[in-house]
Amino acid sequence: DIQMTQSPSSVSASVGDRVTITCRASQGISSWLAWYQQKPGKAPKLLIYAASSLQSGVPSRFSGSGSGTDFTLTISSLQPEDFATYYCQQANSFPMLTFGGGTKVEIK
Amino acid sequence: EVQLVESGGGLIQPGGSLRLSCAASGFTVSSNYMSWVRQAPGKGLEWVSVIYSGGSTYYADSVKGRFTISRDNSKNTLYLQMNSLRAEDTAVYYCARGQLWPNYWGQGTLVTVSS
């Protein structure tokens, strides 16, 4: 089974900061990776797919990069509505999908 | 507009059964890959099951043999039949549309397994 490890588990940041979240796969997954945003009591929202493709309607301050085992989600200028928990998800072993443990972005 | 509305959650004793429903609108369930994903209280996301547009089904090892995913095309509804429930099945259950990376999700329904 492919394991997905996110770091850090939480990060404190201020509005306007650049925030970077990392996701590492236990084996190579090419570009079969997505990023989701989840706010408390809400369903996850797809932000990035295929490692670096921006989902329609998602602000351009979100970007993804990486391939193989190491991936990054970057928020270029943190906005108040971006405080949430972010998850990576691998699709290399589709139909078995695996999510990372999550990274909570908190207000500093 | 695409909408997914889950129902059927509740409090159930260990060993019991429950059937979750996910009513879809704005698209045809039978033409899409549909999944169930769950989230234990305060925890991360866990994929549970998927049904392909062609009807093939797959399950996470943690629920294989106990859960069954199905759909009713006439009702445009997805189901998850959950048997032999355990405390560790306690979670919010989401239905979601999409193949590799689900991009439409319902609001979730809470299942609590406790005596």
CSV table of C-alpha atoms in Angstrom, one decimal:
chain,number,residue,atom,x,y,z
A,1,ASP,CA,0.0,0.0,0.0
A,2,ILE,CA,1.1,3.5,-0.8
A,3,GLN,CA,1.4,5.7,2.3
A,4,MET,CA,1.2,9.5,2.0
A,5,THR,CA,3.0,11.7,4.6
A,6,GLN,CA,2.3,15.4,4.9
A,7,SER,CA,4.4,17.9,6.7
A,8,PRO,CA,4.1,20.0,8.8
A,9,SER,CA,1.0,18.7,10.5
A,10,SER,CA,0.1,22.3,11.4
A,11,VAL,CA,1.5,25.7,10.4
A,12,SER,CA,0.8,29.2,11.9
A,13,ALA,CA,0.8,32.0,9.4
A,14,SER,CA,-0.4,35.5,8.8
A,15,VAL,CA,-2.5,37.0,6.0
A,16,GLY,CA,-0.2,37.7,3.1
A,17,ASP,CA,2.3,35.0,4.0
A,18,ARG,CA,3.6,32.4,1.6
A,19,VAL,CA,2.8,29.0,2.8
A,20,THR,CA,4.3,25.7,1.6
A,21,ILE,CA,3.0,22.2,2.5
A,22,THR,CA,4.8,19.0,1.6
A,23,CYS,CA,3.5,15.6,0.8
A,24,ARG,CA,5.7,12.5,0.4
A,25,ALA,CA,4.6,9.2,-1.1
A,26,SER,CA,6.1,5.9,0.1
A,27,GLN,CA,6.8,5.0,-3.5
A,28,GLY,CA,6.8,6.8,-6.8
A,29,ILE,CA,3.4,7.9,-8.0
A,30,SER,CA,4.4,9.9,-11.1
A,31,SER,CA,2.0,12.9,-11.1
A,32,TRP,CA,-1.0,11.1,-9.7
A,33,LEU,CA,-1.6,13.5,-6.9
A,34,ALA,CA,-4.3,15.9,-5.8
A,35,TRP,CA,-4.7,18.5,-3.1
A,36,TYR,CA,-7.9,19.3,-1.2
A,37,GLN,CA,-9.0,22.0,1.2
A,38,GLN,CA,-11.3,21.3,4.0
A,39,LYS,CA,-13.0,23.8,6.4
A,40,PRO,CA,-14.6,22.7,9.7
A,41,GLY,CA,-17.9,20.9,9.2
A,42,LYS,CA,-17.6,21.0,5.4
A,43,ALA,CA,-16.7,18.6,2.7
A,44,PRO,CA,-13.3,18.6,1.1
A,45,LYS,CA,-12.8,20.8,-2.0
A,46,LEU,CA,-10.5,19.8,-4.9
A,47,LEU,CA,-7.8,22.5,-5.5
A,48,ILE,CA,-5.1,20.8,-7.6
A,49,TYR,CA,-5.1,17.6,-9.6
A,50,ALA,CA,-2.4,15.8,-11.6
A,51,ALA,CA,0.1,17.4,-9.2
A,52,SER,CA,0.0,20.9,-10.7
A,53,SER,CA,-3.3,21.5,-12.6
A,54,LEU,CA,-5.5,24.1,-11.0
A,55,GLN,CA,-9.1,23.0,-10.6
A,56,SER,CA,-11.6,25.3,-12.3
A,57,GLY,CA,-12.6,28.2,-10.0
A,58,VAL,CA,-9.7,27.9,-7.6
A,59,PRO,CA,-7.7,31.1,-7.1
A,60,SER,CA,-4.3,31.3,-8.8
A,61,ARG,CA,-2.5,31.9,-5.5
A,62,PHE,CA,-2.7,28.1,-5.1
A,63,SER,CA,-0.2,26.1,-7.0
A,64,GLY,CA,1.2,22.5,-6.9
A,65,SER,CA,4.4,21.0,-8.0
A,66,GLY,CA,6.4,17.8,-7.8
A,67,SER,CA,6.4,14.3,-9.2
A,68,GLY,CA,7.6,10.9,-8.2
A,69,THR,CA,7.6,10.9,-4.4
A,70,ASP,CA,7.8,14.5,-3.4
A,71,PHE,CA,5.1,17.1,-3.9
A,72,THR,CA,4.4,20.7,-2.7
A,73,LEU,CA,1.3,22.8,-2.3
A,74,THR,CA,2.0,26.5,-2.2
A,75,ILE,CA,-0.3,29.4,-1.2
A,76,SER,CA,1.5,32.5,-2.5
A,77,SER,CA,-0.3,35.1,-0.4
A,78,LEU,CA,-2.5,33.7,2.4
A,79,GLN,CA,-6.0,35.1,2.5
A,80,PRO,CA,-8.4,34.9,5.5
A,81,GLU,CA,-10.5,32.3,3.7
A,82,ASP,CA,-7.5,30.0,3.3
A,83,PHE,CA,-7.3,29.0,6.9
A,84,ALA,CA,-8.3,25.4,6.7
A,85,THR,CA,-6.9,21.9,6.7
A,86,TYR,CA,-5.2,20.7,3.5
A,87,TYR,CA,-4.9,17.0,2.3
A,88,CYS,CA,-3.0,15.4,-0.4
A,89,GLN,CA,-4.3,12.3,-2.2
A,90,GLN,CA,-2.6,9.8,-4.4
A,91,ALA,CA,-4.4,8.1,-7.3
A,92,ASN,CA,-1.5,6.0,-8.6
A,93,SER,CA,-3.1,2.9,-7.0
A,94,PHE,CA,-6.6,3.7,-8.3
A,95,PRO,CA,-9.2,2.6,-7.5
A,96,MET,CA,-7.6,2.5,-4.0
A,97,LEU,CA,-7.1,6.1,-3.1
A,98,THR,CA,-4.9,7.2,-0.2
A,99,PHE,CA,-4.9,10.5,1.6
A,100,GLY,CA,-2.2,12.2,3.6
A,101,GLY,CA,-2.8,13.0,7.3
A,102,GLY,CA,-3.6,16.6,6.7
A,103,THR,CA,-2.0,20.0,7.4
A,104,LYS,CA,-3.9,22.6,9.4
A,105,VAL,CA,-3.2,26.2,8.4
A,106,GLU,CA,-3.9,28.4,11.5
A,107,ILE,CA,-3.9,32.1,12.1
A,108,LYS,CA,-0.7,33.4,13.7
B,1,GLU,CA,-26.1,22.2,-10.7
B,2,VAL,CA,-24.4,19.1,-9.3
B,3,GLN,CA,-25.7,18.2,-5.9
B,4,LEU,CA,-25.1,15.2,-3.6
B,5,VAL,CA,-27.1,14.7,-0.5
B,6,GLU,CA,-26.3,11.9,1.9
B,7,SER,CA,-28.7,10.5,4.5
B,8,GLY,CA,-29.1,7.4,6.7
B,9,GLY,CA,-26.5,8.1,9.3
B,10,GLY,CA,-27.2,7.7,13.0
B,11,LEU,CA,-26.4,5.9,16.2
B,12,ILE,CA,-26.0,2.1,15.9
B,13,GLN,CA,-24.8,-0.6,18.2
B,14,PRO,CA,-21.7,-2.6,17.4
B,15,GLY,CA,-22.6,-5.5,15.1
B,16,GLY,CA,-25.5,-3.7,13.7
B,17,SER,CA,-26.3,-2.7,10.1
B,18,LEU,CA,-27.0,0.7,8.4
B,19,ARG,CA,-27.7,1.8,4.9
B,20,LEU,CA,-26.5,5.1,3.7
B,21,SER,CA,-28.0,6.9,0.7
B,22,CYS,CA,-26.6,9.6,-1.5
B,23,ALA,CA,-29.2,11.3,-3.7
B,24,ALA,CA,-27.7,12.9,-6.8
B,25,SER,CA,-29.0,15.7,-9.0
B,26,GLY,CA,-27.6,17.6,-12.0
B,27,PHE,CA,-25.9,14.5,-13.4
B,28,THR,CA,-26.4,10.7,-13.9
B,29,VAL,CA,-24.9,8.5,-11.2
B,30,SER,CA,-24.7,5.5,-13.4
B,31,SER,CA,-22.5,7.4,-15.9
B,32,ASN,CA,-19.9,8.3,-13.3
B,33,TYR,CA,-17.4,6.9,-10.9
B,34,MET,CA,-18.9,7.3,-7.4
B,35,SER,CA,-17.1,6.8,-4.2
B,36,TRP,CA,-17.6,6.8,-0.4
B,37,VAL,CA,-15.0,8.5,1.7
B,38,ARG,CA,-15.1,8.7,5.5
B,39,GLN,CA,-13.6,10.8,8.2
B,40,ALA,CA,-13.4,9.7,11.8
B,41,PRO,CA,-14.0,12.5,14.4
B,42,GLY,CA,-10.9,14.8,14.4
B,43,LYS,CA,-9.1,12.6,11.9
B,44,GLY,CA,-8.1,12.5,8.3
B,45,LEU,CA,-9.9,11.2,5.2
B,46,GLU,CA,-10.1,7.5,4.4
B,47,TRP,CA,-11.3,6.1,1.1
B,48,VAL,CA,-14.0,3.4,1.6
B,49,SER,CA,-15.4,2.2,-1.7
B,50,VAL,CA,-16.0,3.0,-5.4
B,51,ILE,CA,-18.4,1.9,-8.0
B,52,TYR,CA,-17.4,2.3,-11.7
B,53,SER,CA,-19.8,3.5,-14.3
B,54,GLY,CA,-19.6,0.0,-15.7
B,55,GLY,CA,-20.7,-1.5,-12.3
B,56,SER,CA,-17.4,-2.8,-11.0
B,57,THR,CA,-16.9,-2.3,-7.3
B,58,TYR,CA,-13.9,-2.0,-5.0
B,59,TYR,CA,-13.4,-1.7,-1.3
B,60,ALA,CA,-10.8,-0.7,1.3
B,61,ASP,CA,-9.4,-3.6,3.2
B,62,SER,CA,-10.9,-2.2,6.4
B,63,VAL,CA,-14.4,-2.7,5.1
B,64,LYS,CA,-14.1,-5.5,2.6
B,65,GLY,CA,-16.7,-8.2,3.3
B,66,ARG,CA,-18.8,-6.0,5.5
B,67,PHE,CA,-19.8,-3.0,3.3
B,68,THR,CA,-21.5,-3.1,-0.1
B,69,ILE,CA,-21.7,-0.2,-2.5
B,70,SER,CA,-24.5,-0.1,-5.0
B,71,ARG,CA,-26.7,2.3,-7.0
B,72,ASP,CA,-30.3,2.6,-8.1
B,73,ASN,CA,-30.3,4.1,-11.6
B,74,SER,CA,-34.1,4.8,-11.5
B,75,LYS,CA,-33.6,6.9,-8.3
B,76,ASN,CA,-30.2,8.3,-9.4
B,77,THR,CA,-29.0,7.3,-5.9
B,78,LEU,CA,-25.8,5.7,-4.5
B,79,TYR,CA,-25.9,3.5,-1.5
B,80,LEU,CA,-23.5,2.0,1.1
B,81,GLN,CA,-24.8,-1.0,3.0
B,82,MET,CA,-22.8,-1.4,6.2
B,83,ASN,CA,-23.0,-4.6,8.1
B,84,SER,CA,-21.1,-5.9,11.2
B,85,LEU,CA,-20.4,-2.4,12.2
B,86,ARG,CA,-17.5,-1.7,14.6
B,87,ALA,CA,-16.6,1.2,16.8
B,88,GLU,CA,-13.8,2.1,14.4
B,89,ASP,CA,-16.4,2.7,11.7
B,90,THR,CA,-17.6,5.8,13.5
B,91,ALA,CA,-17.2,8.7,11.1
B,92,VAL,CA,-18.8,11.2,8.8
B,93,TYR,CA,-19.4,9.4,5.5
B,94,TYR,CA,-19.2,11.4,2.3
B,95,CYS,CA,-20.2,10.4,-1.2
B,96,ALA,CA,-18.2,11.9,-4.0
B,97,ARG,CA,-18.2,12.0,-7.8
B,98,GLY,CA,-15.1,11.6,-9.8
B,99,GLN,CA,-12.5,9.0,-10.9
B,100,LEU,CA,-9.0,9.8,-9.9
B,101,TRP,CA,-9.7,12.9,-7.8
B,102,PRO,CA,-13.3,13.4,-6.8
B,103,ASN,CA,-14.4,16.9,-7.4
B,104,TYR,CA,-18.0,16.9,-6.2
B,105,TRP,CA,-18.8,15.9,-2.6
B,106,GLY,CA,-21.9,15.7,-0.5
B,107,GLN,CA,-22.2,17.3,2.9
B,108,GLY,CA,-21.7,14.0,4.7
B,109,THR,CA,-23.7,11.9,7.2
B,110,LEU,CA,-22.5,10.9,10.6
B,111,VAL,CA,-22.4,7.3,11.7
B,112,THR,CA,-21.8,6.6,15.3
B,113,VAL,CA,-21.2,3.0,16.4
B,114,SER,CA,-21.5,2.7,20.1
B,115,SER,CA,-23.4,0.7,22.8
